XYZ file of C-alpha atoms in Angstrom:
645
model
C -16.662 83.372 -68.214
C -13.394 81.636 -67.356
C -13.064 77.908 -67.728
C -13.241 76.116 -64.352
C -10.298 74.034 -63.119
C -11.383 70.396 -62.501
C -11.468 69.883 -58.691
C -10.701 66.177 -58.867
C -6.984 66.755 -59.446
C -5.235 69.450 -57.513
C -2.173 69.139 -59.744
C -4.075 69.732 -63.003
C -2.094 71.724 -65.611
C -5.100 73.178 -67.466
C -4.879 76.979 -67.901
C -7.392 79.419 -66.458
C -8.924 82.365 -68.260
C -6.296 85.087 -68.906
C -8.473 87.630 -67.144
C -8.364 85.689 -63.942
C -5.607 85.995 -61.382
C -2.853 83.552 -62.368
C -2.443 80.421 -60.261
C 0.619 80.061 -58.081
C 3.271 77.904 -59.711
C 4.245 74.512 -58.308
C 6.760 74.489 -55.484
C 10.296 73.321 -55.797
C 12.047 71.110 -53.245
C 12.663 73.912 -50.755
C 9.293 75.593 -50.792
C 10.146 78.567 -53.212
C 8.171 79.198 -56.410
C 9.909 77.596 -59.339
C 9.609 80.678 -61.668
C 9.307 83.557 -59.266
C 10.933 86.017 -61.704
C 8.065 85.577 -64.193
C 5.284 86.064 -61.661
C 3.249 89.248 -62.090
C 3.943 92.017 -59.669
C 1.587 91.840 -56.722
C 0.597 88.227 -57.313
C 0.055 86.646 -53.888
C 0.547 83.105 -52.775
C -2.663 81.772 -51.257
C -2.370 81.032 -47.504
C -2.458 77.442 -46.255
C -5.823 77.928 -44.615
C -7.430 78.762 -47.996
C -7.902 75.083 -48.725
C -10.654 74.799 -46.138
C -12.288 78.178 -46.802
C -14.826 79.301 -49.385
C -13.593 81.687 -52.099
C -14.514 85.318 -51.524
C -17.371 86.698 -53.590
C -16.345 88.124 -56.972
C -13.364 85.835 -57.467
C -13.457 83.149 -60.114
C -13.160 79.452 -59.296
C -9.573 79.103 -60.432
C -8.359 80.567 -57.169
C -9.256 77.562 -54.992
C -7.399 75.287 -57.333
C -4.402 77.559 -57.219
C -4.680 77.755 -53.466
C -4.677 74.009 -53.143
C -1.509 73.728 -55.154
C 0.010 76.466 -53.085
C -0.861 74.618 -49.870
C 1.184 71.650 -50.941
C 4.012 73.899 -51.818
C 4.006 75.918 -48.640
C 3.546 73.045 -46.144
C 6.317 72.745 -43.526
C 9.135 70.391 -44.347
C 8.187 67.915 -41.588
C 4.584 67.584 -42.715
C 5.436 64.629 -44.904
C 7.243 62.956 -42.016
C 4.224 63.339 -39.731
C 1.980 61.909 -42.377
C 4.268 58.930 -42.808
C 4.485 58.328 -39.083
C 0.732 58.542 -38.762
C 0.335 55.957 -41.476
C 2.723 53.641 -39.705
C 1.043 54.078 -36.329
C -2.438 53.375 -37.630
C -1.807 50.034 -39.215
C -5.075 49.020 -37.607
C -7.409 51.985 -37.338
C -9.346 52.335 -34.068
C -13.087 51.654 -34.293
C -15.291 54.604 -35.251
C -16.934 56.054 -32.103
C -20.629 55.319 -31.812
C -23.375 55.856 -29.280
C -22.362 57.696 -26.118
C -18.725 57.739 -27.226
C -19.664 59.897 -30.225
C -21.806 62.180 -28.067
C -19.242 62.511 -25.261
C -15.784 62.157 -26.839
C -13.957 63.732 -23.889
C -15.479 61.340 -21.351
C -14.917 58.438 -23.745
C -11.221 59.280 -24.041
C -10.919 59.475 -20.241
C -12.591 56.112 -19.781
C -10.426 54.560 -22.501
C -7.188 55.902 -21.006
C -8.250 54.775 -17.530
C -9.117 51.236 -18.586
C -5.924 50.908 -20.605
C -3.852 52.195 -17.697
C -5.519 49.751 -15.299
C -4.899 46.917 -17.742
C -1.218 47.822 -17.932
C -0.951 48.093 -14.141
C -2.675 44.734 -13.673
C -0.288 43.012 -16.076
C 2.741 44.650 -14.447
C 1.460 43.630 -11.003
C 1.142 40.023 -12.156
C 4.635 40.065 -13.657
C 6.260 41.608 -10.568
C 4.168 40.059 -7.782
C 6.335 38.199 -5.217
C 5.178 34.922 -3.655
C 6.651 35.614 -0.227
C 4.969 38.018 2.245
C 8.374 39.317 3.349
C 9.105 40.623 -0.171
C 5.882 42.618 -0.531
C 7.120 46.223 -0.576
C 6.723 49.137 -3.013
C 10.216 48.844 -4.518
C 9.355 45.402 -5.897
C 6.686 46.946 -8.139
C 8.946 49.712 -9.488
C 11.055 47.372 -11.615
C 11.193 46.769 -15.362
C 10.089 43.201 -16.229
C 11.772 41.633 -19.230
C 8.659 39.532 -19.850
C 6.665 42.698 -20.630
C 9.255 43.794 -23.199
C 9.387 40.397 -24.850
C 5.597 40.083 -24.839
C 5.152 43.491 -26.470
C 7.652 42.617 -29.198
C 5.840 39.374 -29.979
C 2.334 40.855 -30.024
C 3.362 43.706 -32.351
C 4.538 41.444 -35.170
C 1.671 38.952 -35.133
C -1.305 39.168 -37.481
C -4.647 40.016 -35.899
C -6.078 36.524 -35.341
C -2.841 34.999 -34.123
C -2.246 38.034 -31.906
C -5.662 37.579 -30.289
C -5.026 33.903 -29.578
C -1.559 34.605 -28.204
C -2.834 37.445 -26.017
C -5.591 35.281 -24.516
C -3.167 32.449 -23.776
C -0.652 34.879 -22.274
C -3.366 36.422 -20.111
C -4.554 33.039 -18.870
C -0.962 32.100 -18.090
C -0.505 35.303 -16.105
C -3.747 34.524 -14.290
C -2.464 31.070 -13.387
C 0.803 32.516 -12.110
C -1.089 35.083 -10.036
C -3.285 32.402 -8.450
C -0.247 30.241 -7.693
C 1.551 33.223 -6.165
C -1.471 33.897 -3.968
C -1.433 30.245 -2.885
C 2.272 30.576 -2.109
C 1.523 33.616 0.054
C -1.132 31.709 1.970
C 0.966 28.578 2.418
C 3.987 30.609 3.529
C 1.827 32.425 6.051
C 0.262 29.278 7.521
C 2.648 26.414 6.755
C 5.987 28.160 6.314
C 6.456 26.883 2.755
C 5.205 27.483 -0.759
C 2.369 25.683 -2.517
C 3.337 22.368 -4.118
C 1.443 21.979 -7.396
C 1.872 18.213 -7.295
C 0.954 17.402 -3.700
C -1.087 20.120 -2.069
C -4.394 20.018 -3.944
C -5.737 17.501 -1.432
C -5.301 20.057 1.351
C -8.143 22.209 0.014
C -10.666 19.753 1.390
C -9.011 20.042 4.808
C -9.131 23.828 4.466
C -12.846 23.693 3.719
C -13.421 21.474 6.746
C -11.400 23.850 8.884
C -13.526 26.779 7.687
C -16.717 24.899 8.497
C -15.444 24.090 11.965
C -14.295 27.659 12.596
C -16.998 29.717 10.843
C -19.933 27.397 10.415
C -21.204 25.864 7.180
C -22.769 29.086 5.875
C -19.605 31.091 6.444
C -17.482 28.379 4.834
C -19.729 28.262 1.751
C -19.542 32.055 1.449
C -15.735 31.963 1.608
C -15.521 29.180 -0.982
C -17.824 31.077 -3.360
C -15.796 34.264 -2.882
C -12.573 32.398 -3.647
C -14.047 30.859 -6.814
C -15.291 34.268 -8.001
C -11.878 35.788 -7.301
C -10.060 33.090 -9.275
C -12.422 33.418 -12.260
C -12.070 37.207 -12.143
C -8.272 36.971 -12.108
C -8.205 34.764 -15.202
C -10.780 36.866 -17.074
C -9.243 40.250 -16.247
C -5.741 39.095 -17.110
C -6.848 37.764 -20.490
C -8.865 40.912 -21.313
C -5.992 43.151 -20.206
C -3.418 41.485 -22.433
C -5.813 41.501 -25.403
C -6.456 45.227 -24.909
C -2.773 46.048 -24.683
C -2.027 43.886 -27.722
C -4.577 45.786 -29.809
C -3.114 49.098 -28.658
C 0.375 47.991 -29.670
C -0.882 47.029 -33.121
C -2.627 50.398 -33.655
C 0.390 52.377 -32.449
C 3.031 50.144 -33.975
C 5.513 52.922 -34.738
C 5.600 54.403 -31.271
C 5.327 50.952 -29.681
C 8.317 49.704 -31.636
C 10.453 52.635 -30.548
C 9.330 52.339 -26.922
C 10.023 48.603 -26.883
C 13.528 49.115 -28.299
C 14.254 51.760 -25.681
C 12.887 49.599 -22.865
C 14.892 46.604 -24.062
C 18.065 48.661 -24.185
C 17.461 50.025 -20.695
C 16.755 46.537 -19.329
C 19.958 45.086 -20.809
C 22.047 47.977 -19.515
C 20.542 47.864 -16.011
C 20.901 44.091 -15.869
C 24.537 44.239 -16.923
C 25.325 47.010 -14.431
C 23.288 45.488 -11.615
C 21.281 48.675 -11.074
C 19.225 48.575 -7.883
C 16.601 50.746 -6.228
C 15.884 50.350 -2.517
C 17.891 47.137 -2.547
C 15.873 45.595 -5.393
C 17.261 44.731 -8.840
C 15.640 47.102 -11.364
C 15.929 44.751 -14.343
C 13.439 42.063 -13.328
C 12.744 38.579 -14.638
C 10.438 37.483 -11.823
C 7.913 35.546 -13.875
C 10.516 33.603 -15.838
C 12.304 32.763 -12.599
C 9.054 31.734 -10.908
C 8.095 29.445 -13.779
C 11.517 27.826 -13.746
C 11.315 27.444 -9.977
C 7.963 25.667 -10.210
C 9.204 23.351 -12.924
C 12.223 22.494 -10.776
C 9.984 21.827 -7.767
C 7.720 19.516 -9.753
C 10.710 17.549 -11.003
C 12.184 17.411 -7.493
C 8.857 16.223 -6.052
C 8.517 13.409 -8.558
C 12.121 12.373 -7.974
C 11.622 12.546 -4.201
C 8.585 10.251 -4.353
C 10.563 7.581 -6.180
C 13.525 7.824 -3.798
C 11.385 7.858 -0.653
C 9.545 4.709 -1.726
C 12.903 2.912 -1.607
C 13.833 4.423 1.767
C 10.491 3.462 3.328
C 11.105 -0.204 2.502
C 14.210 -0.239 4.687
C 13.692 -0.622 8.424
C 16.267 -1.237 11.135
C 13.663 -3.098 13.203
C 11.729 -4.773 10.389
C 12.622 -8.306 11.496
C 13.161 -7.792 15.211
C 11.456 -10.634 17.129
C 8.546 -9.489 19.342
C 10.328 -10.438 22.564
C 13.232 -8.138 21.627
C 11.094 -5.003 21.279
C 10.989 -2.555 24.260
C 11.657 -5.264 26.881
C 12.578 -2.620 29.479
C 9.040 -1.208 29.421
C 7.194 -4.459 30.038
C 4.331 -3.949 32.460
C 4.215 -0.173 31.979
C 1.182 1.831 30.834
C 2.741 3.960 28.097
C 1.055 7.071 26.719
C 2.250 8.941 23.615
C 0.449 12.289 23.602
C 0.631 15.047 20.971
C -0.290 18.616 21.909
C -1.478 20.517 18.864
C 0.831 23.376 17.738
C 2.957 23.160 20.898
C 6.151 24.708 19.548
C 9.353 26.175 20.866
C 7.946 29.677 20.506
C 5.466 28.922 23.306
C 8.409 28.576 25.692
C 10.682 31.317 24.344
C 8.540 34.081 22.796
C 8.298 37.100 25.130
C 4.518 37.348 24.720
C 3.620 33.683 25.339
C 6.571 32.424 27.377
C 5.774 34.001 30.770
C 2.447 32.198 31.083
C 3.535 28.906 29.485
C 6.808 28.718 31.414
C 4.998 29.388 34.687
C 2.633 26.491 33.971
C 5.515 24.157 33.080
C 7.313 25.051 36.308
C 4.154 24.603 38.400
C 3.336 21.259 36.809
C 6.904 20.029 37.263
C 6.537 20.774 40.976
C 3.186 18.951 41.101
C 4.688 15.908 39.390
C 7.585 15.864 41.838
C 5.196 16.071 44.765
C 3.220 13.132 43.352
C 6.381 11.008 43.004
C 7.027 11.560 39.287
C 10.055 12.933 37.452
C 10.474 14.373 33.968
C 13.155 15.113 31.373
C 12.784 17.305 28.315
C 14.508 18.125 25.032
C 13.818 19.454 21.543
C 12.776 17.804 18.291
C 12.710 19.416 14.838
C 9.354 18.724 13.224
C 8.914 17.775 9.587
C 6.063 20.281 9.257
C 5.253 23.820 10.325
C 2.053 25.727 11.026
C -0.233 22.817 10.158
C -0.508 19.336 8.605
C -0.221 17.767 12.051
C -0.429 14.238 10.684
C 2.967 14.735 9.038
C 4.489 15.418 12.458
C 2.708 12.430 14.022
C 3.835 10.045 11.304
C 7.413 11.349 11.354
C 7.693 10.859 15.112
C 6.155 7.381 15.102
C 7.638 5.934 11.896
C 11.212 7.170 12.145
C 10.934 8.519 8.592
C 10.980 12.157 7.486
C 7.357 12.652 6.356
C 7.463 16.218 5.050
C 4.691 16.081 2.441
C 1.463 14.326 1.562
C 3.054 12.038 -1.024
C 5.454 10.634 1.577
C 2.578 10.231 4.012
C 0.558 8.207 1.493
C 3.590 6.105 0.644
C 4.499 5.212 4.218
C 0.934 4.598 5.450
C 0.312 2.286 2.501
C 3.243 0.100 3.556
C 4.183 -1.937 6.616
C 7.001 0.171 8.062
C 7.184 -0.406 11.825
C 5.898 2.467 13.940
C 6.690 3.189 17.549
C 3.144 2.336 18.555
C 3.207 -0.699 16.259
C 6.240 -2.028 18.101
C 4.149 -2.339 21.277
C 1.394 -4.110 19.371
C 3.862 -6.539 17.781
C 5.021 -7.735 21.173
C 1.525 -8.969 22.002
C 2.061 -7.782 25.584
C 0.085 -4.512 25.349
C -3.408 -3.472 24.399
C -2.969 -0.558 21.982
C -5.595 2.172 21.587
C -5.918 5.612 20.020
C -7.867 8.602 21.321
C -8.485 10.807 18.277
C -10.939 13.655 18.948
C -9.795 15.409 15.778
C -10.760 12.467 13.541
C -14.349 12.932 12.353
C -14.625 10.155 9.772
C -13.213 6.729 9.075
C -9.462 6.589 9.600
C -7.887 3.533 7.938
C -4.392 4.637 9.001
C -5.164 3.285 12.479
C -4.056 -0.182 11.393
C -0.769 1.201 10.057
C -0.012 2.690 13.474
C -0.641 -0.641 15.179
C -3.718 0.380 17.170
C -6.126 -2.328 18.283
C -8.921 0.178 18.703
C -9.385 3.822 17.718
C -11.838 6.150 19.408
C -12.606 9.058 17.099
C -14.776 12.098 17.809
C -17.937 10.070 17.169
C -17.091 7.400 19.721
C -15.995 9.463 22.701
C -19.552 10.277 23.822
C -19.200 14.057 23.819
C -22.488 16.033 24.141
C -21.045 19.527 24.435
C -20.276 22.267 21.873
C -17.260 22.504 19.617
C -14.556 24.990 20.472
C -13.918 26.366 17.002
C -11.991 23.628 15.148
C -11.543 21.444 18.227
C -14.408 18.992 18.535
C -14.079 18.779 22.327
C -11.896 20.091 25.176
C -8.736 18.147 25.996
C -9.903 17.541 29.536
C -13.008 15.823 28.213
C -10.973 13.654 25.797
C -8.760 12.529 28.686
C -11.807 11.927 30.875
C -13.325 9.752 28.147
C -10.017 7.865 27.840
C -10.154 7.151 31.565
C -13.768 5.962 31.310
C -13.399 3.872 28.146
C -9.942 2.325 28.607
C -7.518 3.444 31.276
C -9.899 3.124 34.217
C -10.984 -0.427 33.351
C -9.431 -3.618 34.639
C -7.269 -5.337 32.039
C -5.120 -8.389 31.734
C -2.491 -6.387 29.787
C -0.882 -2.997 30.261
C -2.096 -0.207 27.975
C -0.198 1.601 25.232
C -2.105 4.669 24.050
C -1.733 7.359 21.414
C -3.667 10.507 22.356
C -4.088 13.580 20.167
C -5.035 16.726 22.101
C -6.657 19.442 19.976
C -7.651 22.387 22.192
C -4.531 24.338 21.152
C -5.507 24.202 17.463
C -5.884 27.544 15.673
C -7.718 29.936 15.709
C -7.341 29.712 19.523
C -10.756 31.083 20.359
C -12.807 30.193 22.259
C -10.578 28.298 24.707
C -12.020 25.943 27.349
C -10.943 26.103 30.977
C -10.181 23.299 33.388
C -12.935 22.191 35.725
C -13.115 19.559 38.478
C -12.815 16.111 36.898
C -16.025 14.882 38.467
C -17.938 17.694 36.719
C -16.845 16.815 33.179
C -19.640 14.282 32.614
C -20.811 14.022 29.002
C -19.489 17.476 28.153
C -22.768 19.381 28.447
C -21.154 21.568 31.100
C -19.001 23.156 28.402
C -21.945 24.926 26.743
C -21.726 27.898 29.084
C -17.915 27.852 29.010
C -17.921 28.000 25.225
C -20.332 30.977 25.227
C -18.062 32.825 27.650
C -15.073 32.459 25.324
C -13.807 34.876 22.696
C -14.727 34.774 19.020
C -12.092 33.774 16.435
C -12.534 37.009 14.482
C -11.727 39.034 17.597
C -8.431 37.219 18.094
C -6.994 35.726 14.943
C -6.216 38.951 13.051
C -4.598 40.819 15.947
C -0.918 39.854 16.161
C -0.691 40.416 19.921
C -4.044 38.934 20.893
C -3.512 35.830 18.801
C -0.190 35.183 20.544
C -1.752 35.668 23.958
C -4.639 33.306 23.224
C -2.332 30.724 21.656
C -0.238 30.750 24.825
C -3.348 30.277 26.944
C -4.439 27.318 24.818
C -1.065 25.608 25.357
C -1.323 26.299 29.078
C -4.741 24.645 29.085
C -3.559 21.545 27.184
C -0.454 21.022 29.335
C -2.473 21.547 32.508
C -5.133 19.032 31.439
C -2.545 16.389 30.565
C -0.389 16.692 33.691
C -3.438 16.959 35.949
C -4.676 13.719 34.403
C -1.392 11.929 35.148
C -1.302 13.214 38.730
C -4.909 12.192 39.345
C -5.180 8.910 37.419
C -1.593 7.743 36.911
C 0.239 5.152 38.990
C 3.704 3.742 39.523
C 3.605 2.085 36.098
C 2.617 5.196 34.144
C 5.041 6.433 31.478
C 4.042 9.558 29.555
C 5.797 10.792 26.417
C 4.323 14.064 25.151
C 5.384 16.621 22.572
C 4.196 19.234 20.124
C 3.520 18.169 16.551
C 4.726 21.446 15.009
C 5.218 25.153 15.586
C 2.168 27.442 15.252
C 1.800 29.501 12.097
C 4.145 32.413 11.388
C 1.681 35.015 12.696
C 2.333 33.505 16.145
C 5.778 31.915 16.031
C 7.385 34.635 13.906
C 8.566 34.836 10.301
C 12.012 33.413 11.084
C 10.945 30.780 13.592
C 12.581 27.359 13.545
C 10.619 24.095 13.505
C 11.564 22.893 16.970
C 9.007 21.502 19.407
C 9.387 20.467 23.067
C 9.340 16.782 24.001
C 9.157 15.363 27.544
C 9.180 11.944 29.178
C 7.410 11.616 32.538
C 7.641 8.490 34.697
C 7.020 7.367 38.274
C 9.625 4.633 38.047
C 13.059 6.265 38.303
C 14.683 3.521 36.227
C 12.678 4.611 33.172
C 14.409 7.998 33.097
C 17.762 6.474 34.016
C 17.681 4.725 30.629
C 17.973 8.091 28.863
C 20.654 9.715 31.001
C 22.999 9.858 28.016
C 20.458 11.932 26.097
C 21.449 14.953 28.221
C 17.910 16.230 28.414
C 16.852 18.923 30.896
C 15.269 17.956 34.213
C 11.589 18.923 34.362
C 8.983 19.813 31.735
C 10.753 22.865 30.305
C 13.808 22.137 28.135
C 16.699 24.589 28.355
C 17.808 26.416 25.248
C 21.011 24.355 25.464
C 19.194 21.001 25.463
C 19.903 18.722 22.471
C 17.915 19.293 19.273
C 17.247 16.167 17.195
C 15.325 15.631 14.010
C 11.940 14.201 14.850
C 12.457 11.130 12.660
C 15.412 10.061 14.817
C 13.297 9.609 17.951
C 11.812 6.200 17.124
C 15.146 4.400 16.904
C 16.591 6.246 19.919
C 13.593 5.338 22.042
C 13.428 1.704 20.959
C 17.126 1.149 21.594
C 17.084 3.045 24.903
C 14.519 0.565 26.204
C 16.253 -2.593 25.081
C 15.068 -3.188 21.502
C 17.455 -5.115 19.228
C 17.776 -4.006 15.570
C 17.164 -6.654 12.915
C 16.977 -5.015 9.457
């Protein structure tokens, strides 16, 4: 019997029995037998497949050993390269399949590829996501983000533990950026500006209150829970996605390295050449730019707060003696009224303007018939789409109150307000009618109001109209009952906030005879007849139509009140606090709002002849446009006030 070749070493040099078929000689560098001339005639080289096959019956056991050696010799030249590449690309071997993965490998591979693809798409979406609704288009998501290239390069070279930590932190950071971008989208849609990470957190409580007023407490709670779940899901999915992609890069390090180098080269070339697709730069650095932008905004906000604190301490009328404030209005009952969301678009937009303009023309005629006259112009509000109190404070303080930090700063000080000027004289009783205020409002003292009637003190027994706690006609009726209709030893200066034109503009009340208003119970049936917010707010045409109707209602209620209850000493100044949100006013709308002065005494309007305002309640498009913060000083000086800084 021949001596067996030891299987442990395929390169063994022990000789087989002479009677057995000789083993194939070792291969040289090019795959030819080293001593082919000495090989016996007819000796065959074992095929490659012989390594995995059993030896045929009757052959001795030296043949498999010879076959194994022959396999190494006959292997293609690139076999070694593939083996090397495979070793490089499996620096971290994938986990051994178990359970259902082992039983269903095809389905497991499909699920794995799908999850990995979704993870990659989610990360790319976060890196390329714009924060402006106008920029949301497919071409934006077909770009190459430099952050993805840099992140891949970093994750590939890190050891396992450090890579895991880095991937989690990167995922959480992407989640934070995604949430902030979503907030930017919402703020741009409603307020015409991005989210301010320093100032705007306090607005979430107002948003919750708005939801409760519009949808009820149950609906508001459901929305809040949904938002919380969404935010948690964003953070978790982003972190898991980056971790998954990081592990894949580590397992396929060879291919990943080559792909990253190619992607980096393409990005640099496209960036240098300014390559664009559909008008969008292909080489993107959106996330880096967004982070830098937010850092710049935080720094600018902090700097602005410090500078505004100095500005707020300066006041042209800070030391004006009481007898030198508005002397030309002595004896007049002066009303400053704000109409919620009454913006320029109400007068000029083709959907809303026909109805609103017709009402303004009709009410101008009614005022003229009752012995009144009016002049109107434009003011540019410090806010847009919401945050009405910023518009109120800008108009009354003469300071540009464009954010919550400025509002807190000015209301904490003693800067003179327009309403406060009347209180300082001691010649007027000053009151506020605030149906939108539903809790204690300490700012009333800053505005110089002797008494404030909020929603709890106006005696309303009817239903809410979405956000608005009561119809404007009722608020004016309560003002007549509580203050204006009473005998007094002083004239009255009033600040009135009308809220029926507040979004979502459904349901809208309708005017009724003044003697039927009563305690507001009559509005129960009117409220039931109205439309539901969900049927209006999300339809771009319907929401414009209903917004226009709400402005018509507010203007009608106010002018009807003046015609019915005013007298020869009545002076009305009314304006919008800001434009409605972009869904109504348009994406490129300005921040202008109408402002009008109505008076029975002709001399009151003669004082503002040099303002060049338009006659009547509807300002022309050529009427002057002033910043809202300039009105206080113009008004005080027009009616005889003397500056004393």
